[in-house]
Short mmCIF file of C-alpha atoms in Angstrom, two decimals:
data_model
loop_
_atom_site.label_atom_id
_atom_site.label_comp_id
_atom_site.label_asym_id
_atom_site.label_seq_id
_atom_site.Cartn_x
_atom_site.Cartn_y
_atom_site.Cartn_z
CA UNK A 962 0.00 -0.01 0.01
CA UNK A 963 1.29 3.46 -0.91
CA UNK A 964 0.92 6.51 1.34
CA UNK A 965 1.09 10.15 0.32
CA UNK A 966 0.77 13.39 2.14
CA UNK A 967 -2.58 15.19 1.73
CA UNK A 968 -0.94 18.57 1.92
CA UNK A 969 2.47 19.85 0.91
CA UNK A 970 2.77 21.69 4.21
CA UNK A 971 1.33 18.92 6.36
CA UNK A 972 4.35 16.81 7.22
CA UNK A 973 2.80 16.26 10.61
CA UNK A 974 -0.73 15.66 9.28
CA UNK A 975 -2.60 12.49 8.43
CA UNK A 976 -1.71 10.12 5.64
CA UNK A 977 -3.94 9.18 2.73
CA UNK A 978 -4.21 5.66 1.35
CA UNK A 979 -4.55 4.01 -2.06
CA UNK A 980 -3.42 6.92 -4.16
CA UNK A 981 -2.84 4.97 -7.27
CA UNK A 982 -6.34 3.58 -7.43
CA UNK A 983 -7.69 7.01 -6.54
CA UNK A 984 -5.87 8.59 -9.49
CA UNK A 985 -7.14 5.93 -11.90
CA UNK A 986 -10.74 6.48 -10.84
CA UNK A 987 -10.71 10.26 -11.34
CA UNK A 988 -13.31 11.57 -13.79
CA UNK A 989 -11.03 13.46 -16.18
CA UNK A 990 -12.10 16.58 -18.03
CA UNK A 991 -10.39 18.53 -20.80
CA UNK A 992 -7.33 20.73 -20.28
CA UNK A 993 -7.90 23.80 -18.18
CA UNK A 994 -5.84 26.48 -16.53
CA UNK A 995 -5.63 29.93 -14.97
CA UNK A 996 -5.57 33.12 -17.17
CA UNK A 997 -1.77 33.04 -17.37
CA UNK A 998 -1.85 29.50 -18.64
CA UNK A 999 -4.05 30.24 -21.75
CA UNK A 1000 -3.33 28.65 -25.06
CA UNK A 1001 -5.45 27.36 -27.90
CA UNK A 1002 -5.53 24.03 -26.05
CA UNK A 1003 -7.65 25.57 -23.29
CA UNK A 1004 -10.78 25.34 -25.47
CA UNK A 1005 -13.07 22.38 -24.63
CA UNK A 1006 -13.99 22.27 -28.30
CA UNK A 1007 -10.44 21.84 -29.56
CA UNK A 1008 -9.59 18.54 -27.88
CA UNK A 1009 -11.04 15.08 -27.27
CA UNK A 1010 -11.75 14.10 -23.72
CA UNK A 1011 -8.96 11.89 -22.25
CA UNK A 1012 -9.72 8.47 -20.98
CA UNK A 1013 -9.40 7.54 -17.31
CA UNK A 1014 -6.92 4.82 -18.28
CA UNK A 1015 -4.25 7.26 -19.52
CA UNK A 1016 -1.93 9.22 -17.21
CA UNK A 1017 -2.13 13.04 -17.32
CA UNK A 1018 1.49 14.24 -17.59
CA UNK A 1019 3.15 17.55 -16.82
CA UNK A 1020 6.69 18.21 -18.01
CA UNK A 1021 8.64 21.09 -16.42
CA UNK A 1022 11.60 22.72 -18.20
CA UNK A 1023 10.07 21.45 -21.38
CA UNK A 1024 11.99 23.63 -23.80
CA UNK A 1025 15.34 22.24 -22.78
CA UNK A 1026 17.19 19.40 -24.51
CA UNK A 1027 14.76 16.67 -23.62
CA UNK A 1028 11.18 17.94 -23.03
CA UNK A 1029 9.83 18.42 -26.55
CA UNK A 1030 11.04 15.01 -27.76
CA UNK A 1031 9.69 13.18 -24.71
CA UNK A 1032 6.36 14.99 -25.04
CA UNK A 1033 6.06 13.83 -28.67
CA UNK A 1034 6.58 10.19 -27.69
CA UNK A 1035 4.18 10.33 -24.71
CA UNK A 1036 1.50 12.06 -26.80
CA UNK A 1037 1.61 9.26 -29.35
CA UNK A 1038 1.05 6.76 -26.55
CA UNK A 1039 -1.39 8.57 -24.30
CA UNK A 1040 -3.05 11.25 -26.43
CA UNK A 1041 -1.98 14.79 -27.27
CA UNK A 1042 -4.18 16.48 -24.69
CA UNK A 1043 -2.84 14.27 -21.85
CA UNK A 1044 0.75 15.60 -22.01
CA UNK A 1045 1.26 19.25 -21.00
CA UNK A 1046 4.66 20.88 -21.78
CA UNK A 1047 5.75 23.82 -19.68
CA UNK A 1048 8.55 26.32 -19.33
CA UNK A 1049 9.21 29.99 -18.48
CA UNK A 1050 10.20 30.79 -22.02
CA UNK A 1051 7.94 31.48 -25.00
CA UNK A 1052 7.49 28.30 -27.09
CA UNK A 1053 8.38 28.25 -30.79
CA UNK A 1054 5.33 28.11 -33.06
CA UNK A 1055 5.88 24.41 -33.92
CA UNK A 1056 5.94 23.49 -30.21
CA UNK A 1057 2.82 25.59 -29.49
CA UNK A 1058 0.97 23.89 -32.36
CA UNK A 1059 1.99 20.41 -31.33
CA UNK A 1060 0.03 20.21 -28.10
CA UNK A 1061 -0.71 21.78 -24.71
CA UNK A 1062 1.95 24.27 -23.64
CA UNK A 1063 1.74 26.49 -20.54
CA UNK A 1064 3.89 28.88 -18.49
CA UNK A 1065 5.24 27.21 -15.36
CA UNK A 1066 7.93 28.54 -13.01
CA UNK A 1067 9.19 25.83 -10.72
CA UNK A 1068 9.94 28.49 -8.12
CA UNK A 1069 6.24 29.49 -8.05
CA UNK A 1070 4.56 26.83 -5.93
CA UNK A 1071 1.09 28.28 -6.34
CA UNK A 1072 1.28 28.24 -10.12
CA UNK A 1073 2.55 24.66 -10.15
CA UNK A 1074 -0.23 23.59 -7.80
CA UNK A 1075 -2.83 25.20 -10.01
CA UNK A 1076 -1.52 23.25 -12.98
CA UNK A 1077 -1.56 19.94 -11.12
CA UNK A 1078 -4.98 20.39 -9.63
CA UNK A 1079 -6.78 22.01 -12.61
CA UNK A 1080 -5.46 19.48 -15.09
CA UNK A 1081 -5.72 16.31 -13.00
CA UNK A 1082 -1.98 15.58 -13.32
CA UNK A 1083 -0.95 12.04 -12.34
CA UNK A 1084 2.67 11.90 -13.68
CA UNK A 1085 5.17 14.78 -13.37
CA UNK A 1086 8.47 14.85 -15.31
CA UNK A 1087 10.76 17.45 -13.76
CA UNK A 1088 13.34 18.56 -16.27
CA UNK A 1089 13.89 22.13 -14.94
CA UNK A 1090 17.58 22.58 -14.02
CA UNK A 1091 20.70 24.59 -14.60
CA UNK A 1092 23.44 22.34 -16.08
CA UNK A 1093 27.01 21.86 -14.88
CA UNK A 1094 29.06 24.63 -16.47
CA UNK A 1095 26.27 27.23 -16.31
CA UNK A 1096 25.64 26.33 -12.71
CA UNK A 1097 29.22 26.90 -11.70
CA UNK A 1098 29.00 30.44 -13.26
CA UNK A 1099 25.85 31.23 -11.22
CA UNK A 1100 25.74 29.11 -8.08
CA UNK A 1101 23.00 31.13 -6.36
CA UNK A 1102 20.59 30.71 -9.30
CA UNK A 1103 21.49 27.01 -9.65
CA UNK A 1104 20.75 26.46 -6.00
CA UNK A 1105 17.31 28.08 -6.36
CA UNK A 1106 16.26 26.26 -9.53
CA UNK A 1107 17.90 22.90 -8.82
CA UNK A 1108 17.08 22.61 -5.12
CA UNK A 1109 14.22 25.02 -4.22
CA UNK A 1110 12.45 24.16 -7.46
CA UNK A 1111 12.90 20.45 -6.77
CA UNK A 1112 11.40 20.81 -3.27
CA UNK A 1113 8.37 22.48 -4.73
CA UNK A 1114 7.89 19.55 -7.08
CA UNK A 1115 8.43 16.98 -4.31
CA UNK A 1116 5.84 18.72 -2.15
CA UNK A 1117 3.32 18.70 -4.97
CA UNK A 1118 4.01 15.07 -5.74
CA UNK A 1119 3.34 14.15 -2.10
CA UNK A 1120 0.24 16.27 -1.89
CA UNK A 1121 -1.34 14.89 -5.09
CA UNK A 1122 0.11 11.37 -5.05
CA UNK A 1123 1.92 11.81 -8.33
CA UNK A 1124 4.30 9.49 -10.13
CA UNK A 1125 7.37 11.71 -10.17
CA UNK A 1126 10.37 11.45 -12.46
CA UNK A 1127 13.47 13.53 -11.70
CA UNK A 1128 16.51 12.87 -13.85
CA UNK A 1129 19.91 12.65 -12.27
CA UNK A 1130 23.23 12.63 -14.16
CA UNK A 1131 26.80 11.62 -14.56
CA UNK A 1132 27.47 14.87 -12.63
CA UNK A 1133 26.13 13.26 -9.46
CA UNK A 1134 29.46 11.42 -9.12
CA UNK A 1135 32.72 12.99 -7.89
CA UNK A 1136 36.47 12.35 -7.95
CA UNK A 1137 36.28 9.81 -5.08
CA UNK A 1138 33.63 7.70 -6.94
CA UNK A 1139 34.49 4.49 -8.78
CA UNK A 1140 35.07 5.55 -12.38
CA UNK A 1141 35.27 2.43 -14.50
CA UNK A 1142 32.56 1.46 -14.07
CA UNK A 1143 30.51 3.54 -11.64
CA UNK A 1144 27.81 1.33 -9.93
CA UNK A 1145 24.36 2.52 -8.81
CA UNK A 1146 25.34 2.60 -5.15
CA UNK A 1147 28.74 4.06 -4.26
CA UNK A 1148 30.53 7.15 -2.84
CA UNK A 1149 29.46 10.20 -4.88
CA UNK A 1150 30.66 13.51 -3.37
CA UNK A 1151 30.45 15.73 -6.52
CA UNK A 1152 32.37 19.02 -6.74
CA UNK A 1153 29.76 21.06 -8.64
CA UNK A 1154 26.55 22.69 -7.51
CA UNK A 1155 24.79 20.80 -10.30
CA UNK A 1156 26.10 17.51 -9.01
CA UNK A 1157 25.38 18.35 -5.36
CA UNK A 1158 21.80 19.26 -6.27
CA UNK A 1159 21.35 16.00 -8.17
CA UNK A 1160 22.60 13.91 -5.23
CA UNK A 1161 20.30 15.89 -2.99
CA UNK A 1162 17.38 15.12 -5.31
CA UNK A 1163 18.20 11.41 -5.42
CA UNK A 1164 18.33 11.14 -1.62
CA UNK A 1165 15.25 13.27 -0.98
CA UNK A 1166 13.19 11.30 -3.45
CA UNK A 1167 14.33 7.99 -1.95
CA UNK A 1168 13.64 9.29 1.59
CA UNK A 1169 10.14 10.40 0.71
CA UNK A 1170 9.48 7.12 -1.06
CA UNK A 1171 10.52 5.08 2.02
CA UNK A 1172 8.78 7.33 4.58
CA UNK A 1173 5.57 8.33 2.72
CA UNK A 1174 5.31 6.03 -0.27
CA UNK A 1175 6.06 8.68 -2.92
CA UNK A 1176 6.37 7.02 -6.33
CA UNK A 1177 9.71 8.67 -7.03
CA UNK A 1178 11.77 7.54 -10.05
CA UNK A 1179 15.18 8.71 -11.16
CA UNK A 1180 17.62 7.82 -13.94
CA UNK A 1181 21.22 8.94 -14.04
CA UNK A 1182 21.63 10.14 -17.64
CA UNK A 1183 25.01 10.03 -19.37
CA UNK A 1184 25.81 12.89 -21.81
CA UNK A 1185 22.80 13.09 -24.16
CA UNK A 1186 23.42 13.67 -27.87
CA UNK A 1187 20.70 15.11 -30.11
CA UNK A 1188 20.48 16.93 -33.43
CA UNK A 1189 17.29 18.73 -32.52
CA UNK A 1190 17.95 20.71 -29.32
CA UNK A 1191 19.89 23.74 -28.26
CA UNK A 1192 22.99 23.32 -26.12
CA UNK A 1193 22.41 24.07 -22.48
CA UNK A 1194 25.89 24.71 -20.98
CA UNK A 1195 26.75 21.09 -20.11
CA UNK A 1196 30.21 19.61 -19.94
CA UNK A 1197 29.33 17.03 -22.62
CA UNK A 1198 27.98 19.63 -25.09
CA UNK A 1199 31.07 19.21 -27.32
CA UNK A 1200 29.75 15.85 -28.43
CA UNK A 1201 26.85 17.67 -30.14
CA UNK A 1202 28.71 20.75 -31.31
CA UNK A 1203 31.35 18.68 -33.17
CA UNK A 1204 28.70 17.41 -35.56
CA UNK A 1205 27.41 20.89 -36.43
CA UNK A 1206 31.00 22.12 -36.90
CA UNK A 1207 31.95 19.18 -39.04
CA UNK A 1208 29.11 19.95 -41.48
CA UNK A 1209 29.41 23.72 -41.44
CA UNK A 1210 33.10 24.69 -41.20
CA UNK A 1211 34.97 21.40 -41.10
CA UNK A 1212 36.73 22.47 -37.95
CA UNK A 1213 35.92 21.99 -34.27
CA UNK A 1214 37.76 23.41 -31.25
CA UNK A 1215 37.23 21.09 -28.35
CA UNK A 1216 37.20 22.43 -24.77
CA UNK A 1217 38.18 18.96 -23.43
CA UNK A 1218 41.39 16.95 -23.89
CA UNK A 1219 41.45 14.46 -26.73
CA UNK A 1220 41.53 11.51 -24.32
CA UNK A 1221 38.65 12.54 -21.99
CA UNK A 1222 36.37 9.52 -21.91
CA UNK A 1223 32.80 9.99 -20.76
CA UNK A 1224 29.54 7.97 -20.91
CA UNK A 1225 27.26 9.13 -23.74
CA UNK A 1226 23.83 8.21 -25.12
CA UNK A 1227 21.71 8.98 -28.21
CA UNK A 1228 18.56 10.96 -27.31
CA UNK A 1229 16.41 8.25 -28.81
CA UNK A 1230 17.72 5.71 -26.21
CA UNK A 1231 17.34 8.39 -23.49
CA UNK A 1232 13.67 9.00 -24.27
CA UNK A 1233 12.94 5.28 -24.55
CA UNK A 1234 14.62 4.56 -21.24
CA UNK A 1235 12.64 7.26 -19.55
CA UNK A 1236 9.26 6.05 -20.92
CA UNK A 1237 9.98 2.41 -20.19
CA UNK A 1238 11.09 3.28 -16.64
CA UNK A 1239 7.99 5.36 -15.98
CA UNK A 1240 5.81 2.50 -17.25
CA UNK A 1241 7.50 -0.20 -15.22
CA UNK A 1242 5.36 -1.66 -12.37
CA UNK A 1243 6.58 -0.59 -8.95
CA UNK A 1244 7.08 -4.17 -7.83
CA UNK A 1245 9.88 -4.58 -10.43
CA UNK A 1246 11.97 -1.74 -9.02
CA UNK A 1247 14.59 -2.71 -6.45
CA UNK A 1248 15.96 0.85 -6.56
CA UNK A 1249 14.62 4.37 -7.01
CA UNK A 1250 17.71 5.68 -8.84
CA UNK A 1251 19.31 3.74 -11.64
CA UNK A 1252 22.29 4.26 -13.91
CA UNK A 1253 21.52 3.81 -17.68
CA UNK A 1254 24.39 3.26 -20.19
CA UNK A 1255 24.94 3.07 -23.89
CA UNK A 1256 28.49 3.83 -24.91
CA UNK A 1257 31.62 5.74 -23.76
CA UNK A 1258 33.99 7.61 -26.04
CA UNK A 1259 36.61 10.37 -26.14
CA UNK A 1260 36.61 13.43 -28.36
CA UNK A 1261 39.25 11.85 -30.53
CA UNK A 1262 37.26 8.63 -30.92
CA UNK A 1263 34.12 10.44 -32.05
CA UNK A 1264 36.18 12.66 -34.39
CA UNK A 1265 37.72 9.49 -35.94
CA UNK A 1266 34.26 8.03 -36.54
CA UNK A 1267 33.02 11.27 -38.08
CA UNK A 1268 36.06 11.28 -40.44
CA UNK A 1269 34.79 8.01 -41.94
CA UNK A 1270 32.00 10.21 -43.36
CA UNK A 1271 33.79 13.57 -43.56
CA UNK A 1272 37.50 13.01 -43.98
CA UNK A 1273 38.25 16.76 -44.00
CA UNK A 1274 37.25 17.26 -40.31
CA UNK A 1275 39.95 19.02 -38.32
CA UNK A 1276 39.81 19.07 -34.48
CA UNK A 1277 42.02 21.21 -32.24
CA UNK A 1278 42.04 20.96 -28.51
CA UNK A 1279 41.94 23.96 -26.13
CA UNK A 1280 40.88 22.55 -22.79
CA UNK A 1281 38.77 24.86 -20.66
CA UNK A 1282 39.85 24.56 -17.02
CA UNK A 1283 36.34 24.56 -15.58
CA UNK A 1284 34.86 21.89 -17.85
CA UNK A 1285 37.97 19.77 -17.91
CA UNK A 1286 38.03 19.68 -14.13
CA UNK A 1287 34.42 18.69 -14.10
CA UNK A 1288 34.91 16.00 -16.70
CA UNK A 1289 37.96 14.57 -14.87
CA UNK A 1290 35.77 14.05 -11.74
CA UNK A 1291 33.18 11.97 -13.58
CA UNK A 1292 33.07 8.25 -14.38
CA UNK A 1293 34.25 6.98 -17.73
CA UNK A 1294 31.55 4.23 -17.77
CA UNK A 1295 28.29 3.43 -16.08
CA UNK A 1296 27.31 0.05 -14.68
CA UNK A 1297 23.64 -0.31 -15.53
CA UNK A 1298 23.23 -3.99 -14.77
CA UNK A 1299 20.47 -3.30 -12.23
CA UNK A 1300 18.35 -1.44 -14.82
CA UNK A 1301 18.87 -4.32 -17.24
CA UNK A 1302 17.82 -6.85 -14.67
CA UNK A 1303 14.91 -5.05 -13.03
CA UNK A 1304 13.02 -3.51 -15.94
CA UNK A 1305 14.72 -4.77 -19.04
CA UNK A 1306 16.81 -1.73 -20.11
CA UNK A 1307 18.94 -2.19 -23.21
CA UNK A 1308 20.40 0.57 -25.44
CA UNK A 1309 20.19 0.34 -29.26
CA UNK A 1310 22.65 2.97 -30.44
CA UNK A 1311 26.42 2.43 -30.46
CA UNK A 1312 28.97 4.98 -31.63
CA UNK A 1313 28.78 4.04 -35.29
CA UNK A 1314 24.94 4.29 -35.31
CA UNK A 1315 25.01 7.52 -33.32
CA UNK A 1316 27.43 9.23 -35.75
CA UNK A 1317 25.51 8.16 -38.87
CA UNK A 1318 22.20 9.38 -37.43
CA UNK A 1319 23.58 12.70 -36.17
CA UNK A 1320 25.25 13.60 -39.52
CA UNK A 1321 22.19 12.59 -41.49
CA UNK A 1322 19.80 14.55 -39.21
CA UNK A 1323 21.88 17.70 -39.04
CA UNK A 1324 22.59 17.67 -42.77
CA UNK A 1325 18.81 17.40 -43.44
CA UNK A 1326 18.08 20.30 -41.04
CA UNK A 1327 20.70 22.53 -42.66
CA UNK A 1328 19.56 21.72 -46.17
CA UNK A 1329 15.92 22.34 -45.36
CA UNK A 1330 16.89 25.69 -43.81
CA UNK A 1331 18.92 26.67 -46.87
CA UNK A 1332 22.20 26.68 -45.03
CA UNK A 1333 25.49 25.54 -46.64
CA UNK A 1334 26.77 22.09 -45.76
CA UNK A 1335 30.53 21.39 -45.83
#
């Protein structure tokens, strides 16, 4: 039996029972919101009513690297109107047209609560965060978004008995962690505010699961590689930028050393892992936080693979002290054997497949935009 708190502020109040069955029995209505959440999806006439069998999903930080793609996959499975994308930035027209999009500031608890209550949310995917390099440049802001914002989401999940997904990261490990491979359970001790906030999130989620029955789920992502998203200031961003540079100028200046090996993953595998993990029955989960792995490579190895397609690529190395120090504190490989055993995780993209897909996707995007391709 699961237990959840009836109120975000009521840590000393009574507990409610059977939240999962209660969520399934709700009589769902169409998408609604407060005046500041208006979009064309607010109209009752513009959507079909969702079925009670499907989850109602809110994604925070939805305009980052992962949110739009995950929303697309979830909408295909559960219905467009059942997946609400949110951020504090204005959505591009194609995102706005693709399904429900609302303003949501994770530091504004009242606004988040309105969204959850008015739209009968049952799953929450919390992607709002400042990444590693950006966080080190603005520690105070990273602390607010990555920790205060997380606590708002945790409180809401307890109050409304939500299934909550909060990603963790390679950055949750530190220089004293095992590096090759890093297991699920080990010393972490990261040296960045990003990493500290992720370890804090892992532990808080697990604590609230054990104490109150919160359905908290967390995956430690490797560096995620995608052709369709903007870079967000992460230490592994070079592994996306090198493809753009290879096709535009033929030259990439890398801010890491040539031999810096880090775990990486194609965004397709990342989305699939997230969806499969969210769908896994609770009884299959022996942990609340899992590593997921696909491949590990160095800048020189990915450059060598790209040269099989674009022999003219030139790479120079000019290590940035901040990002290199961060990368040197991270594992070179993940041990994801628990995820494989418990809920059947298995990656599909290796380095060869990743490089072919990235070059093809970016070339198509540039061609369609009328941009030159090297």
